[in-house]
Short mmCIF file of C-alpha atoms and ligand atoms in Angstrom, two decimals:
data_model
loop_
_atom_site.label_atom_id
_atom_site.label_comp_id
_atom_site.label_asym_id
_atom_site.label_seq_id
_atom_site.Cartn_x
_atom_site.Cartn_y
_atom_site.Cartn_z
CA ILE A 1 131.30 11.96 98.02
CA HIS A 2 131.88 13.66 101.33
CA LEU A 3 129.87 16.89 101.10
CA ILE A 4 129.56 18.22 104.62
CA ASP A 5 132.34 18.07 107.17
CA LYS A 6 131.11 20.60 109.68
CA VAL A 7 127.74 20.94 111.32
CA GLU A 8 127.00 23.51 114.01
CA ILE A 9 123.83 23.15 116.02
CA GLY A 10 122.07 25.88 117.99
CA VAL A 11 119.80 24.52 120.70
CA ALA A 12 116.81 26.39 122.17
CA ASN A 13 113.91 25.04 124.14
CA TYR A 14 110.18 25.70 123.96
CA PRO A 15 108.69 26.95 126.28
CA LEU A 16 111.81 27.75 128.35
CA HIS A 17 113.47 30.16 125.89
CA ALA A 18 110.71 31.16 123.49
CA SER A 19 106.93 31.33 123.23
CA THR A 20 106.52 31.29 119.43
CA SER A 21 108.09 29.17 116.70
CA LEU A 22 109.67 32.26 115.11
CA GLN A 23 111.28 33.26 118.40
CA LEU A 24 112.45 29.69 118.94
CA VAL A 25 114.32 29.72 115.62
CA GLN A 26 115.79 33.12 116.47
CA ARG A 27 117.01 31.83 119.83
CA GLY A 28 118.58 28.83 118.10
CA LEU A 29 120.44 31.19 115.75
CA GLN A 30 121.49 33.44 118.63
CA ALA A 31 122.90 30.39 120.39
CA LEU A 32 125.05 29.74 117.30
CA ALA A 33 126.57 33.20 117.50
CA VAL A 34 128.35 32.37 120.76
CA LYS A 35 131.62 30.49 120.54
CA PRO A 36 131.45 27.15 122.39
CA LEU A 37 133.95 26.78 125.18
CA HIS A 38 135.53 23.42 124.46
CA GLY A 39 135.13 23.16 120.71
CA GLU A 40 131.75 21.42 120.89
CA ARG A 41 129.61 21.64 117.78
CA TRP A 42 126.39 22.36 119.60
CA HIS A 43 125.52 25.54 121.44
CA MET A 44 122.86 25.91 124.08
CA PHE A 45 120.95 29.21 124.12
CA ASN A 46 121.84 31.33 127.14
CA ILE A 47 119.87 34.45 127.99
CA GLU A 48 122.98 36.03 129.59
CA ASN A 49 124.80 35.95 126.25
CA VAL A 50 121.94 37.78 124.59
CA THR A 51 122.01 40.54 127.20
CA LEU A 52 125.76 40.69 126.78
CA SER A 53 125.59 40.88 123.00
CA GLN A 54 122.85 43.54 123.18
CA ARG A 55 125.14 45.57 125.44
CA ARG A 56 128.02 45.09 123.00
CA ILE A 57 125.85 46.30 120.12
CA ALA A 58 124.82 49.37 122.15
CA ILE A 59 128.46 50.15 122.96
CA ALA A 60 129.56 49.58 119.35
CA SER A 61 126.97 52.01 118.02
CA ALA A 62 127.76 54.61 120.70
CA LEU A 63 131.44 54.22 119.85
CA LYS A 64 130.72 55.21 116.25
CA GLU A 65 129.49 58.58 117.46
CA ALA A 66 132.27 58.98 120.00
CA ILE A 67 134.81 60.18 117.44
CA GLU A 68 132.45 62.68 115.79
CA CYS A 69 131.07 63.96 119.09
CA ASP A 70 134.47 64.59 120.62
CA GLN A 71 134.03 62.11 123.46
CA LEU A 72 137.48 60.57 123.09
CA SER A 73 140.75 61.83 124.48
CA LEU A 74 144.30 60.62 124.84
CA PHE A 75 145.99 60.38 128.22
CA PHE A 76 149.75 60.00 128.60
CA GLN A 77 151.56 57.86 131.15
CA PRO A 78 155.26 58.62 131.68
CA GLN A 79 158.00 56.05 131.13
CA ILE A 80 161.20 56.56 133.13
CA TYR A 81 164.79 55.29 132.76
CA LEU A 82 165.31 53.38 136.00
CA ASN A 83 169.05 54.04 136.16
CA THR A 84 169.00 57.79 135.71
CA GLY A 85 165.45 58.82 136.57
CA LYS A 86 165.27 60.66 133.26
CA VAL A 87 162.09 60.67 131.19
CA HIS A 88 162.09 58.16 128.34
CA GLY A 89 158.68 59.08 126.94
CA ALA A 90 155.01 58.27 127.41
CA GLU A 91 152.39 55.72 126.41
CA ALA A 92 149.26 57.16 124.80
CA LEU A 93 146.14 55.62 126.37
CA LEU A 94 142.67 56.11 124.99
CA ARG A 95 139.86 57.48 127.18
CA TRP A 96 136.14 57.58 126.39
CA GLU A 97 133.76 59.80 128.33
CA HIS A 98 130.20 59.01 127.23
CA PRO A 99 127.48 61.50 128.30
CA GLN A 100 125.25 58.71 129.70
CA LEU A 101 127.54 55.73 130.22
CA GLY A 102 130.23 57.84 131.88
CA ASN A 103 133.86 56.80 131.68
CA VAL A 104 133.99 53.56 129.66
CA PRO A 105 137.27 51.68 130.30
CA PRO A 106 139.38 50.78 127.22
CA ASP A 107 139.60 47.16 128.36
CA LEU A 108 135.84 47.05 127.75
CA PHE A 109 135.45 49.02 124.51
CA ILE A 110 138.65 48.09 122.60
CA PRO A 111 137.64 44.40 122.19
CA ILE A 112 134.17 45.55 121.02
CA ALA A 113 135.77 48.01 118.60
CA GLU A 114 137.97 45.18 117.31
CA SER A 115 135.13 42.76 116.72
CA SER A 116 132.83 45.37 115.14
CA GLY A 117 135.39 46.89 112.78
CA ILE A 118 135.28 50.34 114.43
CA ILE A 119 138.87 49.83 115.55
CA SER A 120 140.17 51.14 112.17
CA ASP A 121 138.68 54.60 112.72
CA LEU A 122 139.73 54.54 116.36
CA THR A 123 143.33 53.67 115.57
CA GLU A 124 143.54 56.38 112.90
CA TRP A 125 142.21 58.89 115.40
CA VAL A 126 144.73 57.78 118.06
CA ILE A 127 147.70 57.91 115.66
CA THR A 128 146.72 61.35 114.34
CA GLN A 129 146.29 62.79 117.84
CA ALA A 130 149.36 61.14 119.32
CA LEU A 131 151.65 62.48 116.60
CA GLN A 132 150.17 65.98 116.88
CA TYR A 133 150.91 65.90 120.61
CA GLN A 134 154.37 64.41 120.05
CA LYS A 135 155.24 67.56 118.08
CA LYS A 136 154.56 69.58 121.23
CA MET A 137 156.28 67.12 123.58
CA ILE A 138 159.60 67.14 121.71
CA VAL A 139 159.79 70.90 122.23
CA LEU A 140 160.34 70.11 125.93
CA LEU A 141 162.28 66.89 125.41
CA PRO A 142 163.69 66.33 121.88
CA GLU A 143 164.37 62.60 122.51
CA HIS A 144 160.83 61.99 123.84
CA ILE A 145 159.41 58.63 122.68
CA VAL A 146 155.66 58.36 122.17
CA SER A 147 154.22 54.83 122.39
CA ILE A 148 151.00 53.99 120.54
CA ASN A 149 148.91 50.82 121.00
CA ILE A 150 148.10 49.02 117.76
CA SER A 151 145.57 46.18 117.46
CA ALA A 152 146.13 42.92 115.62
CA LYS A 153 143.40 43.91 113.16
CA ASP A 154 145.29 47.12 112.32
CA LEU A 155 148.25 45.10 111.09
CA LEU A 156 146.17 43.84 108.16
CA ARG A 157 145.78 47.38 106.82
CA LYS A 158 148.09 48.55 104.10
CA ASP A 159 147.04 52.19 104.47
CA LEU A 160 148.26 52.71 108.04
CA PRO A 161 151.96 52.90 107.10
CA VAL A 162 150.93 55.56 104.55
CA LEU A 163 149.16 57.51 107.30
CA PHE A 164 152.36 57.34 109.37
CA ILE A 165 154.52 58.60 106.50
CA THR A 166 152.09 61.47 105.83
CA LEU A 167 151.87 62.56 109.48
CA LEU A 168 155.59 62.14 110.23
CA ASN A 169 156.35 64.36 107.22
CA GLU A 170 153.67 66.87 108.03
CA HIS A 171 154.91 67.35 111.61
CA GLN A 172 158.59 66.84 110.76
CA LEU A 173 158.95 64.11 113.38
CA ASN A 174 161.74 61.59 113.81
CA PRO A 175 160.18 58.13 113.18
CA ALA A 176 162.66 56.57 115.63
CA ASN A 177 160.85 58.45 118.41
CA VAL A 178 157.61 56.61 117.69
CA MET A 179 157.04 53.18 119.27
CA LEU A 180 154.21 50.88 118.20
CA GLU A 181 153.04 48.57 120.98
CA LEU A 182 151.65 45.29 119.66
CA THR A 183 150.20 42.87 122.19
CA GLU A 184 151.80 39.48 122.28
CA SER A 185 148.46 37.96 121.20
CA ALA A 186 148.41 40.36 118.21
CA THR A 187 151.81 39.19 117.09
CA LEU A 188 150.59 35.60 117.15
CA PHE A 189 147.40 36.48 115.28
CA GLU A 190 146.43 33.74 112.84
CA GLY A 191 146.41 34.54 109.16
CA VAL A 192 148.45 37.73 109.47
CA ASP A 193 151.91 37.78 108.02
CA ILE A 194 153.29 39.77 110.93
CA LYS A 195 156.85 39.84 109.73
CA ASN A 196 155.76 41.34 106.41
CA ALA A 197 153.44 43.86 108.06
CA LEU A 198 156.18 44.91 110.47
CA ASN A 199 158.63 45.36 107.61
CA ASP A 200 156.48 48.17 106.19
CA TYR A 201 156.82 49.99 109.51
CA ARG A 202 160.53 49.22 109.82
CA LEU A 203 161.13 50.78 106.40
CA ILE A 204 159.53 53.97 107.68
CA GLY A 205 161.81 53.83 110.73
CA VAL A 206 159.26 53.56 113.55
CA LYS A 207 160.10 51.18 116.42
CA ILE A 208 158.15 48.08 117.46
CA ALA A 209 157.45 46.79 120.97
CA ILE A 210 155.91 43.50 122.06
CA ASP A 211 153.31 44.44 124.69
CA ASP A 212 151.91 42.33 127.54
CA PHE A 213 154.89 40.02 127.21
CA GLY A 214 154.47 36.78 129.14
CA THR A 215 150.71 36.54 128.64
CA GLY A 216 150.96 34.80 125.24
CA TYR A 217 152.94 31.86 124.00
CA SER A 218 155.68 33.26 121.80
CA SER A 219 158.77 31.09 121.53
CA LEU A 220 162.33 32.31 121.73
CA ALA A 221 162.84 31.45 118.06
CA TYR A 222 159.86 33.60 117.17
CA LEU A 223 161.04 36.52 119.30
CA SER A 224 164.46 36.40 117.72
CA LYS A 225 162.99 36.22 114.19
CA MET A 226 160.79 39.28 114.81
CA GLY A 227 163.54 41.42 116.33
CA PHE A 228 161.38 43.65 118.54
CA ASP A 229 163.04 46.88 119.67
CA GLU A 230 161.31 46.78 123.05
CA ILE A 231 159.83 44.08 125.26
CA LYS A 232 157.13 45.24 127.65
CA ILE A 233 156.48 43.12 130.74
CA ASP A 234 152.78 43.01 131.62
CA LYS A 235 151.72 44.58 134.90
CA GLN A 236 150.34 41.25 136.16
CA PHE A 237 153.95 40.09 136.69
CA VAL A 238 155.11 43.39 138.17
CA MET A 239 152.43 44.32 140.66
CA ASN A 240 153.26 41.49 143.13
CA ILE A 241 156.93 41.19 142.32
CA GLU A 242 157.89 41.94 145.89
CA TYR A 243 156.14 38.86 147.27
CA SER A 244 155.90 36.41 144.39
CA LYS A 245 158.96 34.30 143.64
CA ASN A 246 157.34 33.22 140.35
CA ASP A 247 156.89 36.80 139.20
CA GLN A 248 160.48 37.56 140.18
CA THR A 249 161.66 34.64 138.06
CA ILE A 250 159.52 35.71 135.11
CA CYS A 251 160.73 39.33 135.24
CA ARG A 252 164.37 38.37 135.66
CA ALA A 253 164.16 35.85 132.80
CA THR A 254 162.45 38.38 130.53
CA CYS A 255 165.23 40.90 131.17
CA ASP A 256 167.86 38.23 130.40
CA ILE A 257 166.09 37.18 127.20
CA ALA A 258 165.71 40.79 126.07
CA LYS A 259 169.38 41.45 126.68
CA SER A 260 170.47 38.46 124.63
CA LEU A 261 168.15 39.51 121.78
CA GLY A 262 169.33 43.12 121.83
CA SER A 263 165.97 44.57 122.92
CA TYR A 264 165.38 46.76 125.96
CA VAL A 265 162.75 46.13 128.61
CA VAL A 266 159.92 48.32 129.89
CA ALA A 267 158.09 47.14 133.01
CA GLU A 268 154.53 48.46 133.45
CA GLY A 269 152.55 48.50 136.68
CA ILE A 270 155.33 49.68 139.02
CA GLU A 271 153.45 50.91 142.07
CA ASP A 272 156.21 51.31 144.67
CA SER A 273 159.92 51.92 145.07
CA GLN A 274 160.64 48.33 146.15
CA SER A 275 159.27 46.92 142.89
CA MET A 276 161.25 49.51 140.99
CA ALA A 277 164.47 48.60 142.78
CA LYS A 278 163.92 44.88 142.12
CA LEU A 279 163.36 45.42 138.41
CA GLN A 280 166.36 47.68 138.21
CA SER A 281 168.52 44.96 139.77
CA TYR A 282 167.38 42.60 136.97
CA GLY A 283 168.63 45.07 134.37
CA CYS A 284 165.21 46.42 133.35
CA GLU A 285 165.87 49.74 131.62
CA VAL A 286 162.55 51.59 131.72
CA GLY A 287 159.60 51.68 134.15
CA GLN A 288 155.99 52.81 133.92
CA GLY A 289 153.38 52.80 136.67
CA TYR A 290 151.49 54.66 139.36
CA PHE A 291 154.71 55.01 141.38
CA PHE A 292 155.87 57.57 138.80
CA SER A 293 152.50 58.85 137.65
CA ARG A 294 149.01 57.78 136.61
CA PRO A 295 148.03 58.40 132.98
CA LEU A 296 147.45 62.16 132.62
CA PRO A 297 145.44 64.39 130.26
CA PHE A 298 147.74 66.05 127.71
CA ASP A 299 147.99 69.45 129.46
CA ASP A 300 148.73 67.83 132.82
CA TYR A 301 151.31 65.58 131.20
CA MET A 302 153.08 68.61 129.68
CA GLN A 303 153.20 70.20 133.12
CA TRP A 304 154.48 66.97 134.66
CA LEU A 305 157.12 66.74 131.92
CA GLU A 306 158.27 70.28 132.52
CA GLU A 307 158.59 69.68 136.27
CA ASN A 308 160.32 66.32 135.91
CA LEU A 309 162.90 67.37 133.37
CA GLU A 310 164.64 69.09 136.27
CA THR A 311 164.20 66.58 139.07
CA THR A 312 166.19 63.65 137.76
CA THR A 313 169.01 63.97 140.32
CA VAL A 314 166.53 64.10 143.21
CA PHE A 315 165.08 60.89 141.90
CA VAL A 316 168.45 59.13 141.79
CA ASN A 317 169.16 60.27 145.35
CA ASP A 318 165.81 58.83 146.41
CA LEU A 319 166.73 55.57 144.79
CA GLU A 320 169.99 55.42 146.73
CA LYS A 321 168.09 56.04 149.94
CA VAL A 322 165.70 53.22 149.07
CA VAL A 323 168.59 50.89 148.35
CA ASP A 324 170.11 51.73 151.75
CA LEU A 325 166.78 51.26 153.48
CA ILE A 326 165.92 47.83 152.13
CA GLY A 327 169.47 46.60 152.16
CA LYS A 328 171.39 45.73 149.03
CA ASN A 329 171.33 41.98 149.73
CA ASN A 330 167.60 41.71 149.35
CA TYR A 331 167.65 42.01 145.58
P1 C2E B 401 148.06 48.21 128.23
O1 C2E B 401 148.60 48.55 126.88
O2 C2E B 401 148.68 47.05 128.95
O3 C2E B 401 148.18 49.55 129.09
C1 C2E B 401 148.57 49.62 130.41
C2 C2E B 401 147.41 49.70 131.34
O4 C2E B 401 147.88 49.56 132.67
C3 C2E B 401 146.68 51.05 131.28
O5 C2E B 401 145.30 50.80 131.52
C4 C2E B 401 147.28 51.80 132.47
O6 C2E B 401 146.46 52.80 132.97
C5 C2E B 401 147.45 50.66 133.46
N1 C2E B 401 148.50 50.93 134.45
C6 C2E B 401 149.66 51.57 134.26
N2 C2E B 401 150.38 51.62 135.38
C7 C2E B 401 149.68 50.98 136.33
C8 C2E B 401 149.92 50.70 137.72
O7 C2E B 401 150.94 51.05 138.32
N3 C2E B 401 148.95 50.00 138.38
C9 C2E B 401 147.80 49.59 137.76
N4 C2E B 401 146.90 48.94 138.49
N5 C2E B 401 147.55 49.85 136.44
C10 C2E B 401 148.47 50.53 135.75
P2 C2E B 401 144.18 51.41 130.58
O8 C2E B 401 144.53 52.82 130.22
O9 C2E B 401 142.89 51.13 131.26
O10 C2E B 401 144.27 50.56 129.27
C11 C2E B 401 143.89 49.22 129.24
C12 C2E B 401 144.22 48.59 127.91
O11 C2E B 401 143.43 49.14 126.85
C13 C2E B 401 145.66 48.83 127.47
O12 C2E B 401 146.48 47.95 128.16
C14 C2E B 401 145.56 48.56 125.98
O13 C2E B 401 145.60 47.18 125.71
C15 C2E B 401 144.17 49.07 125.64
N6 C2E B 401 144.28 50.42 125.04
C16 C2E B 401 144.34 51.62 125.65
N7 C2E B 401 144.45 52.61 124.73
C17 C2E B 401 144.45 52.02 123.51
C18 C2E B 401 144.54 52.50 122.15
O14 C2E B 401 144.68 53.68 121.86
N8 C2E B 401 144.50 51.54 121.14
C19 C2E B 401 144.39 50.20 121.41
N9 C2E B 401 144.36 49.35 120.39
N10 C2E B 401 144.33 49.72 122.66
C20 C2E B 401 144.35 50.62 123.70
CA1 CA B 402 150.33 49.14 125.84
CA1 CA B 403 149.64 45.32 129.85
#
């Protein structure tokens, strides 16, 4: 009878890693906690991983307090229709200002929140805040779309759609003006019936975007089956679009794919007018990036929104000037 088909071995050395037998066993177990790189079944203890995991534990426990102690805030980064210069909406981006650690970037704390389970509370907080703010934003721009980032782990929860229904009702918001951004890796998350999870949201009427498109491995068949409302090109393909032929090909192809699937495209990471003009020539509908604005605290975003509701024609004129300057044949 075949009883055991998987053995994992943690390796630690005396006296290199530990001075007592108890510590040696602990080090062996700690080595096991780190995923091996190439699927090996043995793991060598590495002091750097311990420091790293201690740091992660410290951040995870500080993150628990962050919500209660009011250290979190939402920033908003505008999204603009490239053809008209009109405001499409904004992406809500989480910020964490810790009294000792300072400004902790989301790229650092979101993965820790995901692996420690704190992400559920964080996501609830973000959704609640974002929809409260959306109520104020639609006073200035009734068709304003608010985009909210959702983690793969959040898709497993059955109670989040209920939270959406409750908040949308409470604030009397149009669900079609709420966009959920799911990273491409989230949509390929193993063990999650994405299509089913997304159906719950579709029934409510909120829209779904595939975020960081191009960084994962989704097939065309998969994209078509999922029917995303929006495809978001990751900034890594946009930031060098002017010089990189590969990035140009990727962006152009993404726009073509989106068109044939009936989705629209948002490009993030637009930092200058040349990149914007290139993306526009590929048929990309909406842009986001430092060229338009950095992510702003809510009050600043409201001020920006107020000022930019009026300046759309100026923007279009600028665009024409840019087109004349670079020469239409270049893109
Ligand atoms: P993302 O969803 O890809 O968000 C876009 C990131 O690109 C933001 O970084 C934004 O500040 C940055 N960005 C936008 N335009 C430009 C540009 O022109 N140039 C450059 N260099 N960067 C630009 P941020 O705010 O640091 O967020 C990083 C990531 O953290 C996000 O990537 C998202 O994956 C995650 N994140 C942020 N807020 C939340 C949240 O509320 N929930 C979840 N689950 N994830 C979040
Ligand atoms: Ca996003
Ligand atoms: Ca991205």
